[in-house]
Amino acid sequence: MEECREMVQKAKEGNKEAFGILYETVYEDMYRFAWYTLRNPEDAKDVVAETVTDAFETIGNLRDTSAFRGWIFKILSNKCKRKLKEYTKKTYVYEAYQEKSQQDLDQNLQVRQVFFSLTDEERYLVALQVFGGYRSKEIGILLHKNHNTVRSKIDRALKKMEKLLQ
């Protein structure tokens, strides 16, 4: 218990490693709470990530160093409540799902097959840009490569996919 208080104090002073240790002590319980509340593993991961980001940015506001666990769970609880409100606002058009034709499914399968025919590096780069939403500069920083090189490799991979799909 005393060790936890010391870690919280260090985290409040800006020690990233101390915050990481604190996060490790609560991550599984946070994820479990979010998953049971939201019933969606992807949303649970997102909410936990948002909570940790907010907690890291505002840990300096935590007054009682022994209240870290309750404090971070309060943040998580509020984020889960907001996500549940989003669920109630979403409307799904059932007809749109019914109209999905066999041709669309075949095309999706073809795109997947072509995507998986790319080399590992090509798949990784395309996935980071297309699915992850990263720009070439960000990918370059992540992979320690020149962003122009990244951009040209992605461009070649996409052209290769386009050619295989024709």
PDB file of C-alpha atoms in Angstrom:
ATOM      1  CA  MET A   1       0.000   0.000   0.000  1.00  0.00           C
ATOM      2  CA  GLU A   2       2.797   2.391   0.917  1.00  0.00           C
ATOM      3  CA  GLU A   3       4.617   1.439  -2.292  1.00  0.00           C
ATOM      4  CA  CYS A   4       1.533   2.406  -4.280  1.00  0.00           C
ATOM      5  CA  ARG A   5       1.424   5.814  -2.633  1.00  0.00           C
ATOM      6  CA  GLU A   6       5.071   6.365  -3.499  1.00  0.00           C
ATOM      7  CA  MET A   7       4.401   5.432  -7.128  1.00  0.00           C
ATOM      8  CA  VAL A   8       1.451   7.826  -7.276  1.00  0.00           C
ATOM      9  CA  GLN A   9       3.598  10.615  -5.848  1.00  0.00           C
ATOM     10  CA  LYS A  10       6.322   9.928  -8.425  1.00  0.00           C
ATOM     11  CA  ALA A  11       3.719   9.847 -11.204  1.00  0.00           C
ATOM     12  CA  LYS A  12       2.310  13.171 -10.004  1.00  0.00           C
ATOM     13  CA  GLU A  13       5.823  14.572 -10.335  1.00  0.00           C
ATOM     14  CA  GLY A  14       5.919  13.454 -13.983  1.00  0.00           C
ATOM     15  CA  ASN A  15       7.618  10.066 -13.702  1.00  0.00           C
ATOM     16  CA  LYS A  16       6.296   8.062 -16.678  1.00  0.00           C
ATOM     17  CA  GLU A  17       7.687   4.760 -15.438  1.00  0.00           C
ATOM     18  CA  ALA A  18       5.877   5.145 -12.129  1.00  0.00           C
ATOM     19  CA  PHE A  19       2.618   5.803 -13.964  1.00  0.00           C
ATOM     20  CA  GLY A  20       3.275   2.723 -16.113  1.00  0.00           C
ATOM     21  CA  ILE A  21       3.690   0.583 -13.004  1.00  0.00           C
ATOM     22  CA  LEU A  22       0.445   1.964 -11.573  1.00  0.00           C
ATOM     23  CA  TYR A  23      -1.314   1.260 -14.877  1.00  0.00           C
ATOM     24  CA  GLU A  24      -0.094  -2.345 -14.861  1.00  0.00           C
ATOM     25  CA  THR A  25      -1.672  -2.869 -11.444  1.00  0.00           C
ATOM     26  CA  VAL A  26      -5.145  -1.841 -12.633  1.00  0.00           C
ATOM     27  CA  TYR A  27      -5.247  -2.625 -16.380  1.00  0.00           C
ATOM     28  CA  GLU A  28      -6.881  -6.064 -16.201  1.00  0.00           C
ATOM     29  CA  ASP A  29      -9.557  -4.893 -13.791  1.00  0.00           C
ATOM     30  CA  MET A  30     -10.209  -1.785 -15.888  1.00  0.00           C
ATOM     31  CA  TYR A  31     -10.582  -3.807 -19.069  1.00  0.00           C
ATOM     32  CA  ARG A  32     -12.815  -6.337 -17.339  1.00  0.00           C
ATOM     33  CA  PHE A  33     -15.020  -3.548 -15.972  1.00  0.00           C
ATOM     34  CA  ALA A  34     -15.274  -1.858 -19.378  1.00  0.00           C
ATOM     35  CA  TRP A  35     -15.965  -5.144 -21.176  1.00  0.00           C
ATOM     36  CA  TYR A  36     -18.731  -6.156 -18.784  1.00  0.00           C
ATOM     37  CA  THR A  37     -20.238  -2.675 -18.949  1.00  0.00           C
ATOM     38  CA  LEU A  38     -20.098  -2.215 -22.722  1.00  0.00           C
ATOM     39  CA  ARG A  39     -20.248  -5.842 -23.902  1.00  0.00           C
ATOM     40  CA  ASN A  40     -17.893  -4.988 -26.748  1.00  0.00           C
ATOM     41  CA  PRO A  41     -14.172  -5.839 -26.570  1.00  0.00           C
ATOM     42  CA  GLU A  42     -13.057  -3.167 -29.054  1.00  0.00           C
ATOM     43  CA  ASP A  43     -15.003  -0.408 -27.330  1.00  0.00           C
ATOM     44  CA  ALA A  44     -13.705  -1.635 -23.978  1.00  0.00           C
ATOM     45  CA  LYS A  45     -10.108  -1.332 -25.195  1.00  0.00           C
ATOM     46  CA  ASP A  46     -10.799   2.143 -26.588  1.00  0.00           C
ATOM     47  CA  VAL A  47     -12.406   3.349 -23.376  1.00  0.00           C
ATOM     48  CA  VAL A  48      -9.546   1.992 -21.267  1.00  0.00           C
ATOM     49  CA  ALA A  49      -6.999   3.673 -23.553  1.00  0.00           C
ATOM     50  CA  GLU A  50      -8.849   6.986 -23.348  1.00  0.00           C
ATOM     51  CA  THR A  51      -9.056   6.650 -19.580  1.00  0.00           C
ATOM     52  CA  VAL A  52      -5.342   6.022 -19.230  1.00  0.00           C
ATOM     53  CA  THR A  53      -4.526   8.972 -21.463  1.00  0.00           C
ATOM     54  CA  ASP A  54      -6.765  11.281 -19.443  1.00  0.00           C
ATOM     55  CA  ALA A  55      -5.451   9.906 -16.164  1.00  0.00           C
ATOM     56  CA  PHE A  56      -1.852  10.426 -17.221  1.00  0.00           C
ATOM     57  CA  GLU A  57      -2.566  14.016 -18.232  1.00  0.00           C
ATOM     58  CA  THR A  58      -4.450  14.868 -15.038  1.00  0.00           C
ATOM     59  CA  ILE A  59      -2.732  12.797 -12.354  1.00  0.00           C
ATOM     60  CA  GLY A  60      -1.325  16.000 -10.925  1.00  0.00           C
ATOM     61  CA  ASN A  61      -4.881  16.858  -9.818  1.00  0.00           C
ATOM     62  CA  LEU A  62      -5.179  13.727  -7.658  1.00  0.00           C
ATOM     63  CA  ARG A  63      -5.162  14.964  -4.066  1.00  0.00           C
ATOM     64  CA  ASP A  64      -5.080  11.723  -2.069  1.00  0.00           C
ATOM     65  CA  THR A  65      -2.261   9.427  -3.209  1.00  0.00           C
ATOM     66  CA  SER A  66      -4.040   6.422  -1.687  1.00  0.00           C
ATOM     67  CA  ALA A  67      -7.103   7.008  -3.902  1.00  0.00           C
ATOM     68  CA  PHE A  68      -5.490   6.252  -7.278  1.00  0.00           C
ATOM     69  CA  ARG A  69      -7.512   3.110  -7.989  1.00  0.00           C
ATOM     70  CA  GLY A  70     -10.854   4.708  -7.170  1.00  0.00           C
ATOM     71  CA  TRP A  71      -9.919   7.865  -9.062  1.00  0.00           C
ATOM     72  CA  ILE A  72      -8.975   6.064 -12.289  1.00  0.00           C
ATOM     73  CA  PHE A  73     -12.075   3.847 -12.065  1.00  0.00           C
ATOM     74  CA  LYS A  74     -14.235   6.955 -11.698  1.00  0.00           C
ATOM     75  CA  ILE A  75     -12.759   8.276 -14.951  1.00  0.00           C
ATOM     76  CA  LEU A  76     -13.358   4.883 -16.585  1.00  0.00           C
ATOM     77  CA  SER A  77     -16.921   4.742 -15.296  1.00  0.00           C
ATOM     78  CA  ASN A  78     -17.705   8.160 -16.755  1.00  0.00           C
ATOM     79  CA  LYS A  79     -16.236   7.185 -20.123  1.00  0.00           C
ATOM     80  CA  CYS A  80     -18.284   3.968 -20.143  1.00  0.00           C
ATOM     81  CA  LYS A  81     -21.440   5.954 -19.389  1.00  0.00           C
ATOM     82  CA  ARG A  82     -20.729   8.269 -22.325  1.00  0.00           C
ATOM     83  CA  LYS A  83     -20.132   5.289 -24.602  1.00  0.00           C
ATOM     84  CA  LEU A  84     -23.422   3.715 -23.511  1.00  0.00           C
ATOM     85  CA  LYS A  85     -25.182   6.969 -24.379  1.00  0.00           C
ATOM     86  CA  GLU A  86     -23.588   6.778 -27.831  1.00  0.00           C
ATOM     87  CA  TYR A  87     -25.041   3.297 -28.236  1.00  0.00           C
ATOM     88  CA  THR A  88     -28.557   4.595 -27.634  1.00  0.00           C
ATOM     89  CA  LYS A  89     -28.103   7.366 -30.196  1.00  0.00           C
ATOM     90  CA  LYS A  90     -26.952   5.008 -32.954  1.00  0.00           C
ATOM     91  CA  THR A  91     -29.579   3.814 -35.355  1.00  0.00           C
ATOM     92  CA  TYR A  92     -29.054   0.940 -37.698  1.00  0.00           C
ATOM     93  CA  VAL A  93     -30.782   0.569 -41.005  1.00  0.00           C
ATOM     94  CA  TYR A  94     -31.551  -3.106 -41.264  1.00  0.00           C
ATOM     95  CA  GLU A  95     -32.408  -2.873 -44.952  1.00  0.00           C
ATOM     96  CA  ALA A  96     -28.887  -1.703 -45.728  1.00  0.00           C
ATOM     97  CA  TYR A  97     -27.544  -4.959 -44.362  1.00  0.00           C
ATOM     98  CA  GLN A  98     -30.103  -6.997 -46.256  1.00  0.00           C
ATOM     99  CA  GLU A  99     -29.205  -5.340 -49.551  1.00  0.00           C
ATOM    100  CA  LYS A 100     -25.595  -6.475 -49.350  1.00  0.00           C
ATOM    101  CA  SER A 101     -25.358  -8.665 -52.397  1.00  0.00           C
ATOM    102  CA  GLN A 102     -23.290 -11.734 -53.062  1.00  0.00           C
ATOM    103  CA  GLN A 103     -21.289  -9.650 -55.542  1.00  0.00           C
ATOM    104  CA  ASP A 104     -20.182  -7.311 -52.716  1.00  0.00           C
ATOM    105  CA  LEU A 105     -19.150 -10.288 -50.608  1.00  0.00           C
ATOM    106  CA  ASP A 106     -17.160 -11.747 -53.511  1.00  0.00           C
ATOM    107  CA  GLN A 107     -15.433  -8.423 -54.078  1.00  0.00           C
ATOM    108  CA  ASN A 108     -14.539  -8.177 -50.377  1.00  0.00           C
ATOM    109  CA  LEU A 109     -13.055 -11.664 -50.533  1.00  0.00           C
ATOM    110  CA  GLN A 110     -10.993 -10.736 -53.592  1.00  0.00           C
ATOM    111  CA  VAL A 111      -9.644  -7.623 -51.888  1.00  0.00           C
ATOM    112  CA  ARG A 112      -8.686  -9.672 -48.841  1.00  0.00           C
ATOM    113  CA  GLN A 113      -6.921 -12.288 -50.969  1.00  0.00           C
ATOM    114  CA  VAL A 114      -4.989  -9.614 -52.847  1.00  0.00           C
ATOM    115  CA  PHE A 115      -4.108  -7.843 -49.602  1.00  0.00           C
ATOM    116  CA  PHE A 116      -2.702 -11.053 -48.151  1.00  0.00           C
ATOM    117  CA  SER A 117      -0.716 -11.687 -51.346  1.00  0.00           C
ATOM    118  CA  LEU A 118       1.413  -8.619 -50.553  1.00  0.00           C
ATOM    119  CA  THR A 119       4.725  -9.034 -48.756  1.00  0.00           C
ATOM    120  CA  ASP A 120       4.753  -8.668 -44.982  1.00  0.00           C
ATOM    121  CA  GLU A 121       6.229  -5.178 -45.199  1.00  0.00           C
ATOM    122  CA  GLU A 122       3.731  -4.066 -47.844  1.00  0.00           C
ATOM    123  CA  ARG A 123       0.799  -5.390 -45.807  1.00  0.00           C
ATOM    124  CA  TYR A 124       2.091  -3.680 -42.694  1.00  0.00           C
ATOM    125  CA  LEU A 125       2.535  -0.323 -44.415  1.00  0.00           C
ATOM    126  CA  VAL A 126      -0.836  -0.461 -46.183  1.00  0.00           C
ATOM    127  CA  ALA A 127      -2.570  -1.528 -42.977  1.00  0.00           C
ATOM    128  CA  LEU A 128      -1.023   1.335 -41.028  1.00  0.00           C
ATOM    129  CA  GLN A 129      -2.196   3.844 -43.607  1.00  0.00           C
ATOM    130  CA  VAL A 130      -5.545   2.441 -44.686  1.00  0.00           C
ATOM    131  CA  PHE A 131      -6.811   0.806 -41.502  1.00  0.00           C
ATOM    132  CA  GLY A 132      -4.797   2.717 -38.912  1.00  0.00           C
ATOM    133  CA  GLY A 133      -5.242   6.116 -40.521  1.00  0.00           C
ATOM    134  CA  TYR A 134      -1.571   7.035 -40.175  1.00  0.00           C
ATOM    135  CA  ARG A 135       0.107   9.401 -42.634  1.00  0.00           C
ATOM    136  CA  SER A 136       3.424   8.548 -44.274  1.00  0.00           C
ATOM    137  CA  LYS A 137       5.315  10.925 -41.974  1.00  0.00           C
ATOM    138  CA  GLU A 138       3.867   9.217 -38.896  1.00  0.00           C
ATOM    139  CA  ILE A 139       4.635   5.759 -40.296  1.00  0.00           C
ATOM    140  CA  GLY A 140       8.169   6.907 -41.086  1.00  0.00           C
ATOM    141  CA  ILE A 141       8.629   8.019 -37.489  1.00  0.00           C
ATOM    142  CA  LEU A 142       7.188   4.743 -36.165  1.00  0.00           C
ATOM    143  CA  LEU A 143       9.441   2.611 -38.365  1.00  0.00           C
ATOM    144  CA  HIS A 144      12.489   4.887 -38.344  1.00  0.00           C
ATOM    145  CA  LYS A 145      12.342   5.303 -42.122  1.00  0.00           C
ATOM    146  CA  ASN A 146      12.241   8.282 -44.425  1.00  0.00           C
ATOM    147  CA  HIS A 147       8.632   9.303 -45.025  1.00  0.00           C
ATOM    148  CA  ASN A 148       9.257   9.570 -48.777  1.00  0.00           C
ATOM    149  CA  THR A 149      10.402   5.954 -48.829  1.00  0.00           C
ATOM    150  CA  VAL A 150       7.318   4.949 -46.875  1.00  0.00           C
ATOM    151  CA  ARG A 151       5.068   6.882 -49.251  1.00  0.00           C
ATOM    152  CA  SER A 152       6.597   5.280 -52.352  1.00  0.00           C
ATOM    153  CA  LYS A 153       6.384   1.770 -50.864  1.00  0.00           C
ATOM    154  CA  ILE A 154       2.729   2.278 -49.979  1.00  0.00           C
ATOM    155  CA  ASP A 155       2.016   3.661 -53.434  1.00  0.00           C
ATOM    156  CA  ARG A 156       3.681   0.648 -55.094  1.00  0.00           C
ATOM    157  CA  ALA A 157       1.795  -1.774 -52.865  1.00  0.00           C
ATOM    158  CA  LEU A 158      -1.551  -0.130 -53.635  1.00  0.00           C
ATOM    159  CA  LYS A 159      -0.801  -0.139 -57.378  1.00  0.00           C
ATOM    160  CA  LYS A 160       0.154  -3.807 -57.094  1.00  0.00           C
ATOM    161  CA  MET A 161      -3.182  -4.510 -55.406  1.00  0.00           C
ATOM    162  CA  GLU A 162      -5.048  -2.535 -58.057  1.00  0.00           C
ATOM    163  CA  LYS A 163      -3.332  -4.479 -60.839  1.00  0.00           C
ATOM    164  CA  LEU A 164      -4.141  -7.817 -59.218  1.00  0.00           C
ATOM    165  CA  LEU A 165      -7.782  -6.823 -58.766  1.00  0.00           C
ATOM    166  CA  GLN A 166      -8.259  -5.998 -62.473  1.00  0.00           C
TER     167      GLN A 166
END
